[in-house]
Amino acid sequence: MKHSEKAEIFNKDEAKVNWHDKALWYVREKRDNSAHKVKGWEYLRELGSGIKANVLSNLDEYLIQFESNAKKNGIHVHWASNAEEHNEIVNSILVKHNAKKVVKSKSMLTEECHLNPYLEKKGIEVIDTDLGERIVQLAKEPPSHIVLPAIHKTKEEVDVLFQEHLGTKPSQGNPEYLVSEARKHLRNKFLKADVAITGVNFAVADTGGVVVCTNEGNADMGVHLAKAHIACMGIEKIIPQEKHLGVFLRLLARSATGQPITTYSSHFNKAEEGKEMHIIIVDNGRTEQLSREDFRASLHCIRCGACMNTCPIYRRSGGHSYDYTIPGPIGSILSPGKDLKKYSSLPFASTLCGSCSNVCPVKINIHEQLYKWRQVIVKEEKQPIIKKAILKTAGVVLSKPGLYDFAGKSARFALKNFPKFMIYNKLNAWGKARDLPEVKNDNFDEWFKKRNKDG
Amino acid sequence: MKVGLFIPCYVNQLYPQVAIATLELLEKLNVDVYYPQGQTCCGQPLGNSGYEEDSKGACSLFVENFKEYDYIVGPSGSCIYHVKHHFDILEQTPEVIRVRNNAYELCEFLVKILDVKDLGASFPHKVGLHKSCHGLRGLKLGSCSEMMGPHFSTEEDLLNKVKGLKLMSLSRKDECCGFGGTFSVFEEAISVKMGKDRVQDHLDSDVEVITGADHSCLMHLEGLINRNKQPLKVMHIAEILNSSL
Ligand code: SF4
């Protein structure tokens, strides 16, 4: 289904759309306030973007440096060229530890690789420990946002879900009660877990360690209690030196939620005594994206979600309408690189307003890339015949003043004189909820000619 | 200083009053304005729909029409943005480069090039300004709410020079209205919802007249206002700057 069709369904419940829009706008405003408090915010974005550009142009060297430093720390490093390899590596580690229970802290990469269903098929229990993630996991849905995975669910909906799965009492969506019940439930899971899986926010090349940011401390809780820790990262997560964390940690938390710093920025540099630490470095299409000059900068992304919160379309169509692991503006420039056919409607799900590019802490020119993808899609994907015919004809008409004059006159004549049912019909999407402009007697050309004659 | 007046295709056909106001305003300010015959369109609708290749004819015609002027001025932020940012599909001849460099959105031209002090306009109404995205974020006609830095606004500066005009403040200063060219048709549901929300913000802020520097956004908002019979009027900023009592 195309984005527009899913969005239309989401829009059937206008009260819910209003609520979704307000909730995300609230986060966007929190981000504005906290960014205002940082002197030189725009300079910080510039720095972040520059460091990322450097990383991408020297990615091979930084990755090798990272691997060798991580190994020096006693970490096991694995390389995966795609999702299947990634999942198999995770499984082989679990087999080695005879692990049946896994706790996972939020990681978009494991979502991308569909790790949960893969492991569940093998009889392994995987529990997402981030509260929002756990909620969508219970609902058997993918996250609808990368930072706020359950933002599409109201408190009341969570209440019902918890009654069903955790046996809680009806509480009309009392957040304190629901959180405390979730905490009890998760504590139990943490204590019994054999292995902990986490994502990686930043992998530091010159130390060989990784940094994971959470607000609930669930990554630490999982890692400290389990026998082994598997950290999964995309190849673009590298930063050159530890000192660069100062730039990114400040940008990330403020852009994501408006907090000055995420509650936990956990540094994992080696395994605790008697335990094991693994890092899986995953490509899964990233090298290919890197090779596309116009779209390379999409790999700067630090997954803060700010572009989603600001996007007026995302706010009103919901994350699931994008049908891709990473929704919203950034998802719309990453997804066509993975499957041009499947995601060909996403670059068109934008007014090119440019708010995403302005808000992005690492200055990805998102709206310009959306424009560029449109050109690629029209060339490489089959287009609806009517749309194609209209636009091709328009191209010809607009290059010939005589034809343009004729077309303009005819269109105005039609708008003015044709019966309403011919203009307002099913084929005219404009007229479903909007009136068409009222047509004047003359166009400007005609007015201008008359004036010059009279004058 | 010879100025070529650029009138976007849909303004020419549907909103001649906006073109007339632009011309009269420039003439009032003693600008030497010409209206080159045989204009069509800047090619934006094609480019934004992914048919940039097919827009080359329109873009070349644009350059042909305007190559001899010192400035090209048009009452539309998004068309001017297109000329400045997307004309790289043409071979970059000195003429193309000149046209791109000298193209100005009307308000920007009035403030930056003419440095107008007094417009002699008066418009005693409560006005809400819709800051269209391509003008705002694309041409940087004003500061954007996402960016940190001092506040400025080309359109507000001009509106504040109009006697009797009361500029109302909105709760979302620069949210997109949802027009977006062919987006308004292919993503109809979201486009309409965005427009409705935009209109509501103006209603809630006690606005009588919505204005802006891009009539395409205003066309979308007006379509909703008329359909829903809401007590709001829509006028292009050129019409307000050109009005006197
Ligand atoms: S594209 Fe930019 S704003 Fe969007 S999630 Fe990535 S870093 Fe954040």
XYZ file of C-alpha atoms and ligand atoms in Angstrom:
708
model
C 0.000 0.000 0.000
C 1.188 3.503 -0.820
C 1.921 6.027 1.906
C -1.064 8.152 0.891
C -3.468 5.235 1.291
C -2.202 4.320 4.756
C -2.219 7.980 5.737
C -5.810 8.306 4.634
C -6.799 5.406 6.856
C -4.923 6.895 9.819
C -6.785 10.161 9.176
C -10.212 8.604 9.574
C -9.914 9.205 13.327
C -9.302 12.932 13.428
C -9.229 13.196 17.211
C -6.397 10.657 17.312
C -4.508 12.519 14.577
C -4.812 15.740 16.573
C -3.528 14.015 19.662
C -0.596 12.420 17.789
C 0.296 15.745 16.185
C 0.205 17.570 19.524
C 2.262 14.948 21.342
C 5.066 15.166 18.782
C 4.878 18.931 18.481
C 5.337 19.106 22.242
C 8.612 17.191 21.860
C 9.673 19.454 19.004
C 9.065 22.522 21.214
C 11.042 20.975 24.068
C 13.868 20.466 21.595
C 13.686 24.116 20.515
C 13.854 25.361 24.095
C 16.801 23.242 25.034
C 18.707 23.979 21.816
C 18.187 27.701 22.493
C 20.066 27.298 25.768
C 23.219 26.117 23.997
C 25.332 28.966 22.775
C 26.615 28.124 19.328
C 24.047 25.425 18.585
C 24.338 25.985 14.849
C 28.106 25.709 15.120
C 27.714 22.451 17.020
C 25.563 21.055 14.181
C 28.232 22.126 11.735
C 30.847 20.270 13.786
C 28.722 17.147 14.064
C 28.116 17.129 10.334
C 31.797 17.696 9.586
C 32.924 14.846 11.824
C 30.412 12.512 10.170
C 31.566 13.544 6.697
C 35.136 12.783 7.724
C 34.078 9.386 9.080
C 32.273 8.465 5.875
C 35.203 9.412 3.678
C 37.617 7.329 5.752
C 35.246 4.658 6.921
C 37.486 1.703 6.069
C 40.369 3.017 8.141
C 38.252 3.928 11.141
C 36.530 0.536 11.128
C 39.821 -1.344 11.051
C 41.214 0.862 13.797
C 38.079 0.264 15.853
C 38.274 -3.476 15.360
C 41.883 -3.717 16.394
C 41.341 -1.595 19.525
C 38.243 -3.532 20.484
C 40.139 -6.806 20.133
C 42.904 -5.435 22.340
C 40.218 -4.926 24.995
C 39.255 -8.565 24.684
C 36.039 -7.927 22.775
C 35.004 -10.451 20.104
C 34.406 -8.586 16.828
C 32.224 -9.995 14.030
C 31.422 -8.643 10.585
C 28.089 -9.135 8.850
C 27.417 -8.083 5.303
C 23.638 -8.412 5.596
C 20.742 -9.076 7.955
C 20.890 -12.882 7.644
C 24.559 -12.985 8.540
C 23.906 -10.704 11.483
C 21.127 -12.927 12.798
C 23.196 -16.088 12.326
C 26.087 -14.577 14.249
C 23.780 -13.637 17.124
C 22.373 -17.145 17.110
C 25.802 -18.775 17.124
C 26.758 -16.781 20.204
C 23.516 -17.782 21.930
C 24.120 -21.429 21.066
C 27.615 -21.224 22.486
C 26.195 -19.973 25.785
C 23.246 -22.318 25.640
C 21.087 -19.251 26.036
C 17.290 -19.470 25.945
C 16.363 -16.068 27.330
C 17.519 -12.781 25.888
C 16.883 -9.215 27.006
C 17.341 -6.531 24.425
C 17.622 -2.800 24.818
C 16.281 -0.684 22.024
C 18.154 -1.111 18.775
C 16.846 -0.046 15.397
C 19.449 -2.229 13.696
C 18.042 -5.442 15.158
C 14.595 -4.224 14.043
C 16.032 -3.684 10.577
C 17.422 -7.235 10.579
C 14.158 -8.701 11.961
C 16.124 -10.394 14.706
C 13.182 -11.020 17.064
C 11.106 -13.239 14.782
C 14.292 -15.055 13.706
C 15.208 -15.911 17.290
C 11.663 -16.654 18.372
C 11.435 -19.265 15.632
C 14.433 -20.929 17.216
C 12.589 -21.127 20.524
C 14.409 -18.254 22.164
C 12.547 -15.730 24.306
C 13.487 -12.158 23.347
C 12.239 -9.368 25.570
C 12.523 -5.747 24.537
C 13.258 -3.885 27.730
C 12.697 -0.300 26.705
C 9.188 0.450 27.968
C 7.896 1.780 24.632
C 9.471 -1.132 22.773
C 7.940 -3.594 25.194
C 4.522 -2.042 24.612
C 4.730 -2.444 20.829
C 6.206 -5.901 21.260
C 3.178 -6.953 23.319
C 0.907 -5.426 20.711
C 2.807 -7.350 18.004
C 3.504 -4.166 16.088
C 6.702 -2.595 14.843
C 7.791 0.669 16.522
C 6.176 3.703 14.895
C 8.998 6.072 15.877
C 12.685 5.465 16.488
C 12.879 7.236 19.853
C 9.243 7.006 20.951
C 8.294 3.558 19.628
C 4.770 3.546 21.086
C 3.881 7.189 20.484
C 0.888 6.086 18.420
C -0.693 4.446 21.457
C -2.718 6.249 24.097
C -2.408 5.504 27.817
C -5.810 3.864 27.698
C -4.707 1.519 24.931
C -1.621 0.570 26.946
C -3.858 -0.112 29.925
C -5.889 -2.660 27.960
C -2.758 -4.230 26.518
C -1.224 -4.683 29.968
C -4.413 -6.198 31.362
C -4.329 -8.737 28.590
C -0.629 -9.635 28.722
C 0.600 -8.755 32.209
C -2.612 -9.315 34.152
C -2.812 -5.766 35.499
C -5.971 -4.231 36.965
C -7.967 -1.704 34.924
C -6.606 1.747 35.831
C -7.999 4.031 33.118
C -4.500 4.578 31.871
C -2.903 5.652 35.156
C 0.732 6.142 34.072
C 2.303 5.618 37.523
C 0.509 2.339 38.001
C 1.290 1.113 34.498
C 4.967 2.021 34.735
C 5.371 0.330 38.089
C 3.708 -2.838 36.797
C 5.945 -2.785 33.708
C 8.949 -2.373 35.952
C 8.043 -5.425 38.022
C 7.481 -7.468 34.895
C 10.792 -6.398 33.342
C 12.809 -6.882 36.527
C 11.795 -10.495 36.487
C 12.983 -10.807 32.879
C 16.318 -9.103 33.586
C 17.068 -11.484 36.438
C 16.515 -14.556 34.312
C 18.240 -13.461 31.114
C 21.216 -15.411 29.780
C 22.402 -12.862 27.241
C 21.855 -9.117 26.757
C 21.698 -7.491 23.342
C 22.097 -3.756 22.911
C 22.357 -1.335 20.040
C 25.217 1.110 19.700
C 24.886 4.875 19.515
C 28.563 5.586 19.038
C 31.561 3.343 18.433
C 34.811 5.103 19.242
C 37.614 4.181 16.820
C 40.537 5.168 19.033
C 39.350 3.296 22.143
C 37.531 0.341 20.623
C 34.609 0.899 22.982
C 30.951 1.625 22.357
C 28.465 4.044 23.910
C 24.785 3.278 24.400
C 22.290 5.979 25.413
C 19.073 5.111 27.254
C 16.717 6.927 29.554
C 15.621 3.898 31.503
C 19.006 2.346 32.257
C 17.791 -0.862 30.673
C 20.950 -1.442 28.629
C 23.098 -1.399 31.799
C 20.657 -3.534 33.708
C 20.658 -6.175 30.978
C 24.417 -6.197 30.417
C 25.351 -6.329 34.098
C 23.070 -9.231 34.888
C 23.649 -11.464 31.855
C 26.648 -13.692 31.113
C 27.310 -12.161 27.730
C 26.707 -8.858 25.956
C 26.172 -8.595 22.198
C 26.328 -5.059 20.798
C 25.013 -4.652 17.256
C 26.065 -1.670 15.155
C 25.834 -0.384 11.598
C 29.165 0.501 9.984
C 28.312 4.206 10.109
C 28.180 4.396 13.911
C 31.892 5.138 14.156
C 33.281 8.371 15.546
C 37.042 8.933 15.421
C 37.919 9.844 19.001
C 36.428 9.852 22.451
C 36.576 13.644 22.585
C 34.039 13.816 19.731
C 31.436 12.349 22.065
C 31.124 15.809 23.577
C 29.676 17.040 20.299
C 27.322 14.151 19.640
C 25.984 13.511 23.129
C 24.969 17.150 23.395
C 23.298 17.104 19.987
C 21.594 13.731 20.400
C 19.705 14.190 23.652
C 18.512 17.697 22.915
C 17.390 16.842 19.404
C 15.670 13.656 20.506
C 13.703 14.707 23.569
C 14.894 18.164 24.584
C 16.886 16.771 27.510
C 20.348 18.282 28.083
C 21.760 14.772 28.278
C 20.289 11.291 28.075
C 19.821 9.832 31.564
C 22.332 7.039 30.947
C 25.263 7.301 28.532
C 26.823 3.910 29.142
C 30.367 3.227 27.988
C 31.204 -0.407 27.295
C 34.908 -0.852 26.681
C 35.417 -4.464 27.678
C 33.625 -7.389 29.241
C 33.304 -7.702 33.006
C 35.433 -10.424 34.534
C 34.220 -13.897 33.706
C 31.864 -12.594 31.044
C 31.975 -12.073 27.292
C 31.414 -9.088 25.075
C 30.715 -9.295 21.333
C 30.335 -6.563 18.740
C 28.688 -7.242 15.392
C 29.493 -4.708 12.690
C 26.790 -4.726 10.024
C 26.702 -3.398 6.472
C 23.252 -4.439 5.165
C 23.122 -1.988 2.260
C 25.086 0.839 3.827
C 28.109 0.547 1.513
C 25.769 0.757 -1.430
C 24.174 3.922 -0.057
C 27.658 5.303 0.563
C 28.396 4.843 -3.118
C 25.472 7.065 -4.140
C 26.944 10.509 -4.073
C 23.621 12.375 -3.878
C 22.392 10.258 -0.981
C 25.600 9.552 0.928
C 24.927 12.129 3.619
C 21.896 10.130 4.753
C 24.447 7.999 6.615
C 25.276 10.921 8.913
C 22.089 10.120 10.805
C 22.442 9.642 14.577
C 18.820 8.447 14.951
C 17.553 11.252 17.156
C 14.104 11.300 15.576
C 13.928 15.114 15.446
C 13.067 15.063 11.750
C 10.024 12.929 12.565
C 8.831 15.192 15.357
C 9.064 18.259 13.179
C 7.644 16.698 10.012
C 4.073 17.959 9.533
C 3.274 14.894 7.437
C 4.707 12.362 9.865
C 2.825 14.005 12.721
C -0.429 13.561 10.845
C 0.109 10.213 9.172
C 1.853 8.205 11.892
C 5.022 6.141 11.626
C 3.359 2.977 10.370
C 2.233 4.710 7.167
C 5.880 4.601 6.042
C 6.083 0.823 6.399
C 9.844 0.907 6.912
C 11.996 0.357 10.018
C 13.065 3.988 10.017
C 9.984 6.097 9.255
C 9.617 9.804 8.565
C 11.843 12.067 6.487
C 15.099 10.167 7.046
C 13.373 6.852 6.359
C 12.101 8.270 3.088
C 15.646 8.863 1.850
C 17.106 5.623 3.254
C 14.377 3.214 2.154
C 14.457 3.781 -1.649
C 18.108 2.748 -1.559
C 17.056 -0.607 -0.113
C 14.048 -1.280 -2.326
C 13.180 1.347 -4.890
C 9.963 -0.330 -5.973
C 8.507 -0.973 -2.556
C 9.282 2.481 -1.183
C 8.779 4.570 -4.295
C 5.880 6.520 -2.776
C 7.858 7.733 0.251
C 9.951 10.499 -1.336
C 6.642 11.959 -2.554
C 5.143 11.959 0.942
C 6.564 15.405 1.588
C 5.845 19.016 0.721
C 9.617 19.640 0.635
C 9.062 22.218 3.379
C 12.635 21.745 4.563
C 11.917 21.686 8.290
C 13.612 18.279 8.614
C 16.865 19.597 7.167
C 16.775 22.602 9.506
C 16.191 20.522 12.596
C 18.670 17.732 11.829
C 21.578 17.890 14.296
C 24.013 16.573 11.697
C 22.666 18.759 8.910
C 21.487 16.128 6.470
C 19.956 17.910 3.450
C 16.924 15.649 3.716
C 14.477 17.630 1.582
C 17.001 18.032 -1.202
C 17.568 14.295 -1.226
C 13.813 13.738 -1.385
C 13.734 15.917 -4.503
C 16.617 13.938 -6.000
C 14.989 10.566 -5.263
C 11.879 11.749 -7.090
C 13.895 12.266 -10.255
C 15.435 8.792 -9.916
C 12.089 7.104 -9.225
C 10.337 8.655 -12.218
C 13.139 7.413 -14.454
C 13.476 3.934 -13.004
C 10.024 2.959 -11.799
C 6.912 2.534 -13.867
C 4.675 5.576 -13.368
C 0.871 5.739 -13.406
C -0.108 6.359 -17.044
C -2.345 9.342 -16.334
C 0.178 11.109 -14.147
C 2.888 10.546 -16.696
C 0.736 11.753 -19.591
C -0.299 14.915 -17.755
C 3.215 15.861 -16.736
C 4.819 15.032 -20.073
C 2.184 17.120 -21.866
C 2.666 19.939 -19.378
C 6.371 19.895 -20.192
C 5.605 20.491 -23.856
C 2.894 23.087 -23.260
C 5.054 25.084 -20.868
C 7.888 25.290 -23.347
C 5.645 26.888 -26.026
C 4.003 30.220 -25.185
C 1.316 29.759 -27.862
C 0.213 26.385 -26.537
C 0.371 27.672 -22.981
C -1.895 30.581 -23.864
C -4.392 28.226 -25.455
C -4.262 25.739 -22.564
C -4.667 28.510 -19.992
C -7.698 29.921 -21.784
C -9.321 26.491 -22.127
C -8.758 25.612 -18.498
C -10.234 28.881 -17.312
C -13.162 28.436 -19.686
C -13.780 24.975 -18.307
C -13.569 26.064 -14.692
C -16.012 28.878 -15.335
C -18.557 27.275 -17.616
C -18.601 23.550 -17.088
C -21.309 22.158 -14.837
C -20.125 21.529 -11.283
C -20.442 17.743 -11.495
C -17.852 17.671 -14.270
C -15.377 19.552 -12.163
C -16.140 18.089 -8.752
C -15.977 14.381 -9.316
C -14.116 11.376 -8.006
C -11.149 11.984 -10.256
C -10.574 15.436 -8.855
C -8.802 14.924 -5.548
C -8.420 18.664 -5.105
C -12.150 19.249 -5.031
C -13.043 16.587 -2.462
C -12.542 18.914 0.475
C -11.499 22.189 -1.175
C -13.212 24.632 -3.492
C -11.541 25.468 -6.762
C -10.497 29.050 -7.364
C -13.041 31.430 -8.787
C -12.146 32.399 -12.325
C -11.894 36.039 -13.395
C -12.766 37.308 -16.857
C -9.249 38.057 -18.039
C -5.940 36.531 -17.220
C -3.038 38.867 -16.517
C -1.714 38.671 -20.081
C -5.034 39.892 -21.435
C -5.333 42.629 -18.824
C -1.820 43.779 -19.610
C -2.433 43.948 -23.356
C -5.632 45.943 -22.859
C -3.951 48.348 -20.482
C -1.137 49.015 -22.913
C -3.622 49.591 -25.731
C -5.717 51.963 -23.630
C -2.739 53.727 -22.158
C 17.938 49.393 -13.444
C 15.684 47.317 -15.696
C 13.405 44.883 -13.927
C 11.693 41.974 -15.670
C 8.382 41.072 -14.056
C 7.897 37.340 -13.698
C 4.301 36.202 -13.213
C 3.938 32.500 -12.325
C 1.617 30.524 -14.613
C -1.176 29.925 -12.106
C -1.117 33.560 -10.967
C -1.420 34.697 -14.570
C -4.413 32.443 -15.214
C -6.247 32.449 -11.907
C -5.109 35.390 -9.817
C -4.505 38.308 -12.189
C -5.209 40.693 -9.302
C -1.992 39.524 -7.632
C -0.001 40.220 -10.784
C -1.654 43.627 -11.192
C -0.872 44.568 -7.588
C 2.752 43.504 -8.037
C 3.141 45.565 -11.179
C 1.412 48.631 -9.707
C 3.437 48.392 -6.522
C 6.725 48.317 -8.401
C 5.635 51.186 -10.626
C 4.594 53.214 -7.591
C 8.106 52.749 -6.241
C 9.491 54.138 -9.510
C 10.973 50.886 -10.700
C 11.545 50.552 -14.429
C 9.406 47.373 -14.894
C 8.933 45.351 -18.054
C 6.654 42.393 -18.592
C 8.291 40.115 -21.162
C 5.660 38.490 -23.399
C 5.592 34.758 -23.943
C 6.215 33.708 -20.321
C 4.875 30.394 -19.184
C 6.197 28.741 -16.035
C 9.442 28.175 -14.148
C 9.091 24.390 -14.421
C 8.617 23.765 -10.725
C 5.519 21.539 -10.908
C 7.434 19.212 -13.194
C 10.628 19.215 -11.167
C 8.861 18.580 -7.879
C 6.986 15.666 -9.412
C 10.205 14.033 -10.570
C 9.875 15.129 -14.195
C 12.774 17.541 -14.127
C 13.994 16.267 -17.507
C 10.710 17.269 -19.113
C 10.921 20.755 -17.627
C 14.039 21.727 -19.547
C 11.988 23.440 -22.288
C 10.158 25.609 -19.763
C 13.394 26.462 -17.929
C 15.219 27.439 -21.122
C 12.280 29.600 -22.147
C 12.436 31.296 -18.757
C 16.099 32.143 -19.256
C 15.405 33.343 -22.799
C 12.667 35.669 -21.556
C 14.624 37.173 -18.700
C 18.279 37.160 -19.737
C 18.452 40.876 -20.534
C 17.166 42.235 -17.212
C 19.184 43.468 -14.256
C 16.682 41.893 -11.899
C 13.886 39.381 -12.286
C 11.142 39.902 -9.735
C 8.170 37.638 -9.086
C 5.443 37.434 -6.432
C 6.204 33.831 -5.499
C 8.848 32.438 -3.185
C 8.597 28.898 -4.433
C 9.007 29.702 -8.144
C 11.996 31.925 -7.446
C 13.446 29.195 -5.237
C 13.088 26.784 -8.124
C 14.926 29.106 -10.509
C 17.724 29.636 -8.013
C 18.133 26.056 -6.796
C 16.954 23.682 -9.475
C 18.044 25.270 -12.713
C 21.232 23.227 -12.604
C 19.600 20.853 -15.068
C 20.428 23.444 -17.731
C 23.943 23.933 -19.008
C 25.365 26.684 -16.831
C 25.970 29.339 -19.474
C 26.693 32.900 -18.329
C 23.077 33.761 -19.168
C 21.680 30.986 -16.993
C 23.940 31.939 -14.116
C 22.973 35.596 -14.451
C 19.261 34.832 -14.432
C 19.630 32.599 -11.379
C 21.642 35.176 -9.489
C 19.327 38.048 -10.302
C 16.004 36.397 -9.577
C 14.235 37.841 -6.523
C 11.073 37.150 -4.667
C 9.038 40.384 -4.465
C 9.409 41.082 -0.713
C 13.082 40.310 -0.752
C 13.545 42.690 -3.674
C 11.647 45.464 -1.900
C 13.660 45.128 1.297
C 17.123 44.112 0.089
C 17.447 45.935 -3.228
C 15.062 48.869 -3.003
C 15.420 49.284 0.760
C 11.889 50.713 0.898
C 11.168 53.061 3.760
C 7.621 54.051 3.009
C 5.058 52.205 0.942
C 2.242 54.677 1.424
C -0.042 51.724 2.051
C -2.801 51.421 4.544
C -4.833 48.370 5.471
C -6.661 48.610 8.797
C -7.232 44.917 9.475
C -6.033 42.091 11.661
C -3.660 40.131 9.459
C -2.114 36.677 9.880
C 1.062 35.939 7.950
C 1.495 32.483 6.467
C 5.221 32.039 5.936
C 5.475 29.746 2.959
C 8.210 27.154 3.322
C 10.093 27.649 0.071
C 10.382 31.366 0.704
C 11.151 30.982 4.379
C 13.487 27.998 4.540
C 14.519 27.981 0.917
C 15.174 31.646 0.231
C 15.689 32.544 3.904
C 13.131 35.343 3.827
C 13.054 35.096 7.597
C 14.404 33.209 10.575
C 13.006 29.688 10.935
C 11.752 28.347 14.243
C 14.063 25.296 14.034
C 17.226 27.368 13.755
C 18.915 29.172 16.619
C 19.720 32.813 15.978
C 18.190 36.273 15.988
C 14.639 36.783 14.750
C 14.087 38.461 11.394
C 11.366 38.480 8.766
C 11.305 40.244 5.439
C 7.534 40.007 5.135
C 6.899 41.192 8.706
C 9.146 44.199 8.113
C 7.051 45.183 5.125
C 3.700 44.533 6.772
C 4.765 46.612 9.751
C 5.149 49.547 7.373
C 1.451 49.381 6.451
C -0.747 51.898 8.274
C -3.480 50.446 10.449
C -2.411 46.859 9.916
C -2.300 44.665 12.989
C -0.079 41.618 12.629
C -1.440 38.780 14.771
C 0.809 36.150 16.287
C 0.141 32.512 15.554
C 0.761 29.537 17.808
C 2.805 27.687 15.157
C 4.749 30.438 13.447
C 6.005 28.611 10.407
C 4.209 25.313 10.035
C 3.707 24.128 6.457
C 0.152 24.541 5.074
C 0.241 21.225 3.213
C -0.038 22.511 -0.348
C 3.219 21.177 -1.823
C 2.195 21.272 -5.513
C 1.125 17.831 -6.726
C 1.360 16.689 -3.072
C -1.996 18.410 -2.575
C -3.558 15.903 -4.972
C -1.516 12.733 -4.478
C -1.531 12.975 -0.675
C -4.985 14.527 -0.522
C -5.925 13.426 3.001
C -2.796 14.771 4.706
C -2.729 17.897 2.577
C -6.284 18.767 3.599
C -5.639 18.009 7.260
C -2.550 20.217 7.286
C -4.454 23.033 5.599
C -7.354 22.766 8.038
C -4.963 22.974 10.980
C -3.237 25.977 9.452
C -6.557 27.794 8.946
C -7.597 26.960 12.512
C -4.449 28.554 13.913
C -5.386 31.809 12.147
C -8.986 31.604 13.361
C -7.838 30.982 16.913
C -5.559 34.008 16.636
C -8.441 36.309 15.705
C -7.153 36.935 12.177
C -9.363 38.600 9.530
C -7.083 38.285 6.531
C -4.445 35.628 5.839
C -1.601 36.830 3.706
C 1.640 35.422 2.389
C 4.233 35.727 -0.339
C 3.182 32.595 -2.208
C -0.274 32.428 -3.666
C -0.184 28.678 -4.191
C -0.358 28.107 -0.431
C -3.067 30.740 -0.203
C -5.040 29.039 -2.981
C -5.032 25.819 -0.953
C -6.081 27.597 2.248
C -8.743 29.606 0.426
C -10.152 26.408 -1.085
C -10.672 25.062 2.438
C -11.993 28.324 3.846
C -14.582 28.641 1.082
C -15.645 25.029 1.300
C -16.079 25.276 5.056
C -17.579 28.776 4.936
C -15.122 30.188 7.440
C -14.938 33.904 8.264
C -11.511 34.559 6.771
C -10.242 36.316 3.695
C -7.093 35.520 1.756
C -4.915 38.122 0.035
C -1.445 38.016 -1.446
C 1.027 40.272 0.328
C 1.407 42.348 -2.873
C -2.274 43.225 -2.692
C -1.929 44.425 0.892
C 1.258 46.378 0.237
C -0.414 47.994 -2.759
C -3.640 48.916 -1.020
C -4.493 52.385 0.139
C -7.622 53.906 1.569
S 18.063 12.499 9.917
Fe 18.839 13.965 11.375
S 17.014 14.611 12.500
Fe 16.458 12.724 11.447
S 16.864 11.106 12.932
Fe 18.718 11.327 11.698
S 19.981 12.753 12.836
Fe 17.951 12.945 13.663
